[in-house]
mmCIF file with all atom_site columns, C-alpha atoms in Angstrom:
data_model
loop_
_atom_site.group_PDB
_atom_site.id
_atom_site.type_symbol
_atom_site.label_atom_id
_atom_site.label_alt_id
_atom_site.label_comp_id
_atom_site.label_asym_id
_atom_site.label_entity_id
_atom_site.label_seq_id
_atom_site.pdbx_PDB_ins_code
_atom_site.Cartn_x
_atom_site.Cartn_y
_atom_site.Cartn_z
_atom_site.occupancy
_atom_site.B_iso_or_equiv
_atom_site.pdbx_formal_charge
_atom_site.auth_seq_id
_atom_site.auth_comp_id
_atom_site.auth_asym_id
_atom_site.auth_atom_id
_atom_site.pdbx_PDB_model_num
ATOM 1   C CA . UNK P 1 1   ? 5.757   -10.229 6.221  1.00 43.00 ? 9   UNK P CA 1
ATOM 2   C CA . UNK P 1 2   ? 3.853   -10.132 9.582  1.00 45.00 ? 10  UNK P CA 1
ATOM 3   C CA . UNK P 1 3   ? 6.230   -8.160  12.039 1.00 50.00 ? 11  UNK P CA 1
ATOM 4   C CA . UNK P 1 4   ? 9.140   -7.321  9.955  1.00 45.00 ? 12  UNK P CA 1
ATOM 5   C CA . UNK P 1 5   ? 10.950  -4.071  10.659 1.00 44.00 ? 13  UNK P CA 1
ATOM 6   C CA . UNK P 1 6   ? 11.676  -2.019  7.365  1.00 42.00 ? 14  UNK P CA 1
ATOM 7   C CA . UNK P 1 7   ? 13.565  0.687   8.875  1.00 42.00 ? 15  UNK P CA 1
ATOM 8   C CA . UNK P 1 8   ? 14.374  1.853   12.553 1.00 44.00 ? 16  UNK P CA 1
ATOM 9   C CA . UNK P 1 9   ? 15.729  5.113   12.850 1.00 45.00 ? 17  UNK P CA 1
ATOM 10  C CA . UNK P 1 10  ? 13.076  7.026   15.117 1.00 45.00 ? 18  UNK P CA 1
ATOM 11  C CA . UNK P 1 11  ? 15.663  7.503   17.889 1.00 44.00 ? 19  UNK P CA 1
ATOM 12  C CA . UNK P 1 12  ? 14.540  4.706   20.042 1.00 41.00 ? 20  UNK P CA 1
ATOM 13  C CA . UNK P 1 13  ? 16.580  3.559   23.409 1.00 37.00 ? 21  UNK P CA 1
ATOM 14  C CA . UNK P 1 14  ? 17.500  0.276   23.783 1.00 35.00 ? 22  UNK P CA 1
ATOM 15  C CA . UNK P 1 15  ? 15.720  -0.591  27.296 1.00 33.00 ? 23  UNK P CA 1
ATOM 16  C CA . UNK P 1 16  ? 13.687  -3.667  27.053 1.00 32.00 ? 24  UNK P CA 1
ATOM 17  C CA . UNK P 1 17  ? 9.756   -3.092  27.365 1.00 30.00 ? 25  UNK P CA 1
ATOM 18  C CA . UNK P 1 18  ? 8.698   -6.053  28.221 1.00 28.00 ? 26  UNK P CA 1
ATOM 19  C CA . UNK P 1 19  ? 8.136   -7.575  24.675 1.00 25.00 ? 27  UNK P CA 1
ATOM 20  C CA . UNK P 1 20  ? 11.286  -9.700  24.621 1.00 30.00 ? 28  UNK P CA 1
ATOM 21  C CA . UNK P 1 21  ? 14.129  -8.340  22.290 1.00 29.00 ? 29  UNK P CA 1
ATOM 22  C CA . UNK P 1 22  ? 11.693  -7.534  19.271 1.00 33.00 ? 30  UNK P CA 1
ATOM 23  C CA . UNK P 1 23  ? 11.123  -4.180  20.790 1.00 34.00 ? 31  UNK P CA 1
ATOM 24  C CA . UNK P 1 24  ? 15.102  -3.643  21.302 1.00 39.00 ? 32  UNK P CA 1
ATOM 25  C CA . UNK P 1 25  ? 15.713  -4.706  17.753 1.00 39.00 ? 33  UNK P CA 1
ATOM 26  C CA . UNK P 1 26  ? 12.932  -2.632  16.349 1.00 49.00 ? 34  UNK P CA 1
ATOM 27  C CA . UNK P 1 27  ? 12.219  0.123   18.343 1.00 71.00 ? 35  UNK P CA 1
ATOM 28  C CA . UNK P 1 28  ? 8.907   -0.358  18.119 1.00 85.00 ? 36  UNK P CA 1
ATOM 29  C CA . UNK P 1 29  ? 6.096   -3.441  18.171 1.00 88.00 ? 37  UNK P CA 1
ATOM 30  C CA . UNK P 1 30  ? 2.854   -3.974  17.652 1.00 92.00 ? 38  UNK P CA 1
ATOM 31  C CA . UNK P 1 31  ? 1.011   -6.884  19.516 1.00 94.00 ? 39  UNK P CA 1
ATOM 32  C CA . UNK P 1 32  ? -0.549  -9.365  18.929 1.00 95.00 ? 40  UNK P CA 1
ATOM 33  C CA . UNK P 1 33  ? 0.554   -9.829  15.472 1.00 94.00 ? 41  UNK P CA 1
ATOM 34  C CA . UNK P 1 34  ? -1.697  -10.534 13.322 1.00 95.00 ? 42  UNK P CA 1
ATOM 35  C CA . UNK P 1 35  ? -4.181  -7.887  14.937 1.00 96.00 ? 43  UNK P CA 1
ATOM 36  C CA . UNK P 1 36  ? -7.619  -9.506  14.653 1.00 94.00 ? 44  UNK P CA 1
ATOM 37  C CA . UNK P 1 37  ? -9.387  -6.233  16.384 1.00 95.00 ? 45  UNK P CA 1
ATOM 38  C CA . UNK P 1 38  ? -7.166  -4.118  18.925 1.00 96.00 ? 46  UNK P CA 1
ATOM 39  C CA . UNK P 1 39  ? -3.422  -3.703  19.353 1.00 96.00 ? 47  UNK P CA 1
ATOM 40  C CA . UNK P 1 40  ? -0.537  -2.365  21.373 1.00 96.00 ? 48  UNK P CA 1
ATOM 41  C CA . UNK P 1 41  ? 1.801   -0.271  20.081 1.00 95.00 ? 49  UNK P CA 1
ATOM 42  C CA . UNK P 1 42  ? 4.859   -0.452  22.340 1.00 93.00 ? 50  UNK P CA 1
ATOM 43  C CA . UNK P 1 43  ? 7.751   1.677   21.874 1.00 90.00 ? 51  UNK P CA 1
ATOM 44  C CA . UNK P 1 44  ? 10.553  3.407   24.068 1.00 88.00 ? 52  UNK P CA 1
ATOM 45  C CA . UNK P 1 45  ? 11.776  7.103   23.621 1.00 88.00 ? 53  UNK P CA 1
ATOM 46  C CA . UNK P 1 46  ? 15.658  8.043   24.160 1.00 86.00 ? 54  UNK P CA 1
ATOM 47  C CA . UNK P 1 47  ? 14.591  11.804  24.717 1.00 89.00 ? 55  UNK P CA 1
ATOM 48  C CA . UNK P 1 48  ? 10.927  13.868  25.188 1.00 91.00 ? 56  UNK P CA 1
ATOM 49  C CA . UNK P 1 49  ? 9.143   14.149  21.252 1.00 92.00 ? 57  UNK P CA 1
ATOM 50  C CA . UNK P 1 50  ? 6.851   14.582  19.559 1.00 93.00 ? 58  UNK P CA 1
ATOM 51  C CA . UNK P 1 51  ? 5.806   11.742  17.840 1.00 93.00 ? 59  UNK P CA 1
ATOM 52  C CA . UNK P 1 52  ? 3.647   11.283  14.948 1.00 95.00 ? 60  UNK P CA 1
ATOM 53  C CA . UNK P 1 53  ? 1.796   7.153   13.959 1.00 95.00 ? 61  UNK P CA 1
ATOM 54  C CA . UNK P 1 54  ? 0.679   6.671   10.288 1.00 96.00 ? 62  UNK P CA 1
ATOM 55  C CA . UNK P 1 55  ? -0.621  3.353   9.096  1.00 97.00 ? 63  UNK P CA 1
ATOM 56  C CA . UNK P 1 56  ? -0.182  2.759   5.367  1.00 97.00 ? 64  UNK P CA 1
ATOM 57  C CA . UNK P 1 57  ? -2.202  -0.435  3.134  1.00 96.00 ? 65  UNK P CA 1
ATOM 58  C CA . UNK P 1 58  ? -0.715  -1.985  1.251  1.00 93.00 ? 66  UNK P CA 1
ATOM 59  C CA . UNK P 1 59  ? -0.673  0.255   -1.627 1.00 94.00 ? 67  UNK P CA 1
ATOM 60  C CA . UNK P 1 60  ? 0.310   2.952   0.309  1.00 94.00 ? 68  UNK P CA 1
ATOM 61  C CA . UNK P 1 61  ? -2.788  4.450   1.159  1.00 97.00 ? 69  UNK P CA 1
ATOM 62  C CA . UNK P 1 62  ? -2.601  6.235   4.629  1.00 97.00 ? 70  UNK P CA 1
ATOM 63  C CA . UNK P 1 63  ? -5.716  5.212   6.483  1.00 97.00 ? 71  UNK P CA 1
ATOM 64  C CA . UNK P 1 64  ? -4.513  6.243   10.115 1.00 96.00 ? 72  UNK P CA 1
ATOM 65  C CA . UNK P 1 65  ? -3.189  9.246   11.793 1.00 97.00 ? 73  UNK P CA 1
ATOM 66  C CA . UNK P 1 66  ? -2.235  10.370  15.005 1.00 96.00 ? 74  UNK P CA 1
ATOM 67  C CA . UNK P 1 67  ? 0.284   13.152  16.980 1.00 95.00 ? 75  UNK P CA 1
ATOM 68  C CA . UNK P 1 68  ? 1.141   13.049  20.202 1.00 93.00 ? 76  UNK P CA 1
ATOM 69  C CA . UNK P 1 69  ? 2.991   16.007  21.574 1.00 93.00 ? 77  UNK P CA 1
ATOM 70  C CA . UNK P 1 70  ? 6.167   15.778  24.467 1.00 94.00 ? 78  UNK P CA 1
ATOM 71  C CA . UNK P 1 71  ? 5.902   12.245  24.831 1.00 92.00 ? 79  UNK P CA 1
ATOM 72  C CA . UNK P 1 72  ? 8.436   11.489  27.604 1.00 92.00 ? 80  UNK P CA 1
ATOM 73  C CA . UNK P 1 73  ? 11.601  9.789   27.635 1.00 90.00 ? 81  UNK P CA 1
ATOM 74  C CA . UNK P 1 74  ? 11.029  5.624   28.366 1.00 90.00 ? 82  UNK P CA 1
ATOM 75  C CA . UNK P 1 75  ? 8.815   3.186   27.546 1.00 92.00 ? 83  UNK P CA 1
ATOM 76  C CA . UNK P 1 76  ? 5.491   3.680   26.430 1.00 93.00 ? 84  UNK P CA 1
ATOM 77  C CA . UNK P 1 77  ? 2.188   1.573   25.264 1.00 94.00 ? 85  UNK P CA 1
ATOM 78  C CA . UNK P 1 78  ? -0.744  2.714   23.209 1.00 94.00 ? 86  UNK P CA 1
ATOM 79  C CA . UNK P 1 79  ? -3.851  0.411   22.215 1.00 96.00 ? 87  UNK P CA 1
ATOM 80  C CA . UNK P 1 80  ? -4.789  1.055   18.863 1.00 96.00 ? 88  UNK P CA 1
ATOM 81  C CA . UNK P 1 81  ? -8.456  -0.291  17.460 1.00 96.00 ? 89  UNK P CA 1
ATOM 82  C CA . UNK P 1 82  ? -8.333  -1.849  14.309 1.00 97.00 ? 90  UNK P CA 1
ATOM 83  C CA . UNK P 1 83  ? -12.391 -3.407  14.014 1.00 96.00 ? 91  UNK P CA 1
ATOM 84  C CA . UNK P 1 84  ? -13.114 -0.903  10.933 1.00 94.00 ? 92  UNK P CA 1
ATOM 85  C CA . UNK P 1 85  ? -10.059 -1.863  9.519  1.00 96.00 ? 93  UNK P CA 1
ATOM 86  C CA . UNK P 1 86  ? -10.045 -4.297  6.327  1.00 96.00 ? 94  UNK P CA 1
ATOM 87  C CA . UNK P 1 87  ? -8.321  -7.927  6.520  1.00 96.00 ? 95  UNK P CA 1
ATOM 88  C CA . UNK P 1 88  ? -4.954  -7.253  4.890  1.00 96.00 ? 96  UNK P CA 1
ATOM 89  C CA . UNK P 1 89  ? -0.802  -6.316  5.075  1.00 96.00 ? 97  UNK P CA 1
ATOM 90  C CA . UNK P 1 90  ? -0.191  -2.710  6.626  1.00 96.00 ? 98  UNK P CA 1
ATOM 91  C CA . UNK P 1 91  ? 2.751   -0.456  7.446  1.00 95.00 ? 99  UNK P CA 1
ATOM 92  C CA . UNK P 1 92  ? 2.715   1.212   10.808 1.00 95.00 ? 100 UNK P CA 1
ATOM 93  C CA . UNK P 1 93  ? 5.440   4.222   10.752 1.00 93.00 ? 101 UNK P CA 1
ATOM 94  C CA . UNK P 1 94  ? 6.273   6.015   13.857 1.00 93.00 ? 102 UNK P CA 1
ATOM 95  C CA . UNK P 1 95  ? 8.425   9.645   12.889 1.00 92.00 ? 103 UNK P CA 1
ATOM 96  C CA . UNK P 1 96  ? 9.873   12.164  15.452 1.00 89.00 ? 104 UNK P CA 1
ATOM 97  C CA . UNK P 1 97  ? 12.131  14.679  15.075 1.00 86.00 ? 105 UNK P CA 1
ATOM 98  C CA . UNK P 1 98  ? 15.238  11.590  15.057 1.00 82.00 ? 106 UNK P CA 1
ATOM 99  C CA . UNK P 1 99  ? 13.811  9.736   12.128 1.00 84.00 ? 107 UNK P CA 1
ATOM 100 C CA . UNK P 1 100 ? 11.265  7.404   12.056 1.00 87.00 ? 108 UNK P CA 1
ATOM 101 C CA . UNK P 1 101 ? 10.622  3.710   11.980 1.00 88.00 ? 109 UNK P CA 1
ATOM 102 C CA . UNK P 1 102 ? 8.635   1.310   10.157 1.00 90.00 ? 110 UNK P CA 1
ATOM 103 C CA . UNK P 1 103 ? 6.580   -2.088  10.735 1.00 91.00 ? 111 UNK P CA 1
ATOM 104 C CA . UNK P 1 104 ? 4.929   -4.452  8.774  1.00 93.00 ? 112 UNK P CA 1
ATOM 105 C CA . UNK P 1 105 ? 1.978   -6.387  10.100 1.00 95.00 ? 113 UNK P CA 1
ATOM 106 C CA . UNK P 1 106 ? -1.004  -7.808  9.636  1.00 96.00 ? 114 UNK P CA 1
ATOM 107 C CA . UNK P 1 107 ? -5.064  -7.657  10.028 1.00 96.00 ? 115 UNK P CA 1
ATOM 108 C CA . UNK P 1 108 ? -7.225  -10.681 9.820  1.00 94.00 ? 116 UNK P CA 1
#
């Protein structure tokens, strides 16, 4: 479960960020994996968007949400803090105006 990629359709380019080939395969990561109280979302853009990050439990509740506006075109890394978050399985979904993208992973 921890780090599996659901969907990838967020219009992601396939330039290596630095996270071996998960990012290329994915489009985007989230490290470490299991988060125990911050992460880094890293992701790379094919063209400017705006792009929006949920975070889902389990059961589908959103608990997170963010928009950033004209992100640019490349690679990109935002630290997310995750200490009031429960222990437990999450979905992370990245959408721009391309699609979006999913990824599973974990807080302990």
């Amino acid at each position: 479960f921890p780090g599996s990629v659901i969907s990838n359709k967020l219009g992601v380019s396939d330039v290596p960020t630095g996270f071996n080939s998960l990012t290329k395969n994915s489009g985007i990561i989230l490290f470490p994996n299991p988060v125990i109280s911050k992460a880094f979302l890293s992701y790379s853009l094919s063209e400017i968007a705006d792009v929006e990050i949920e975070i889902f439990t389990a059961d589908n509740k959103k608990v997170f949400y963010e928009i950033n506006e004209n992100i640019t075109k490349g690679n990109h890394e935002k630290e997310i803090d995750f200490e009031k978050f429960s222990n437990g399985n999450y979905i992370l979904r990245m959408n721009s105006k391309k699609g979006s993208s999913t990824y599973k992973f974990s807080i302990q």
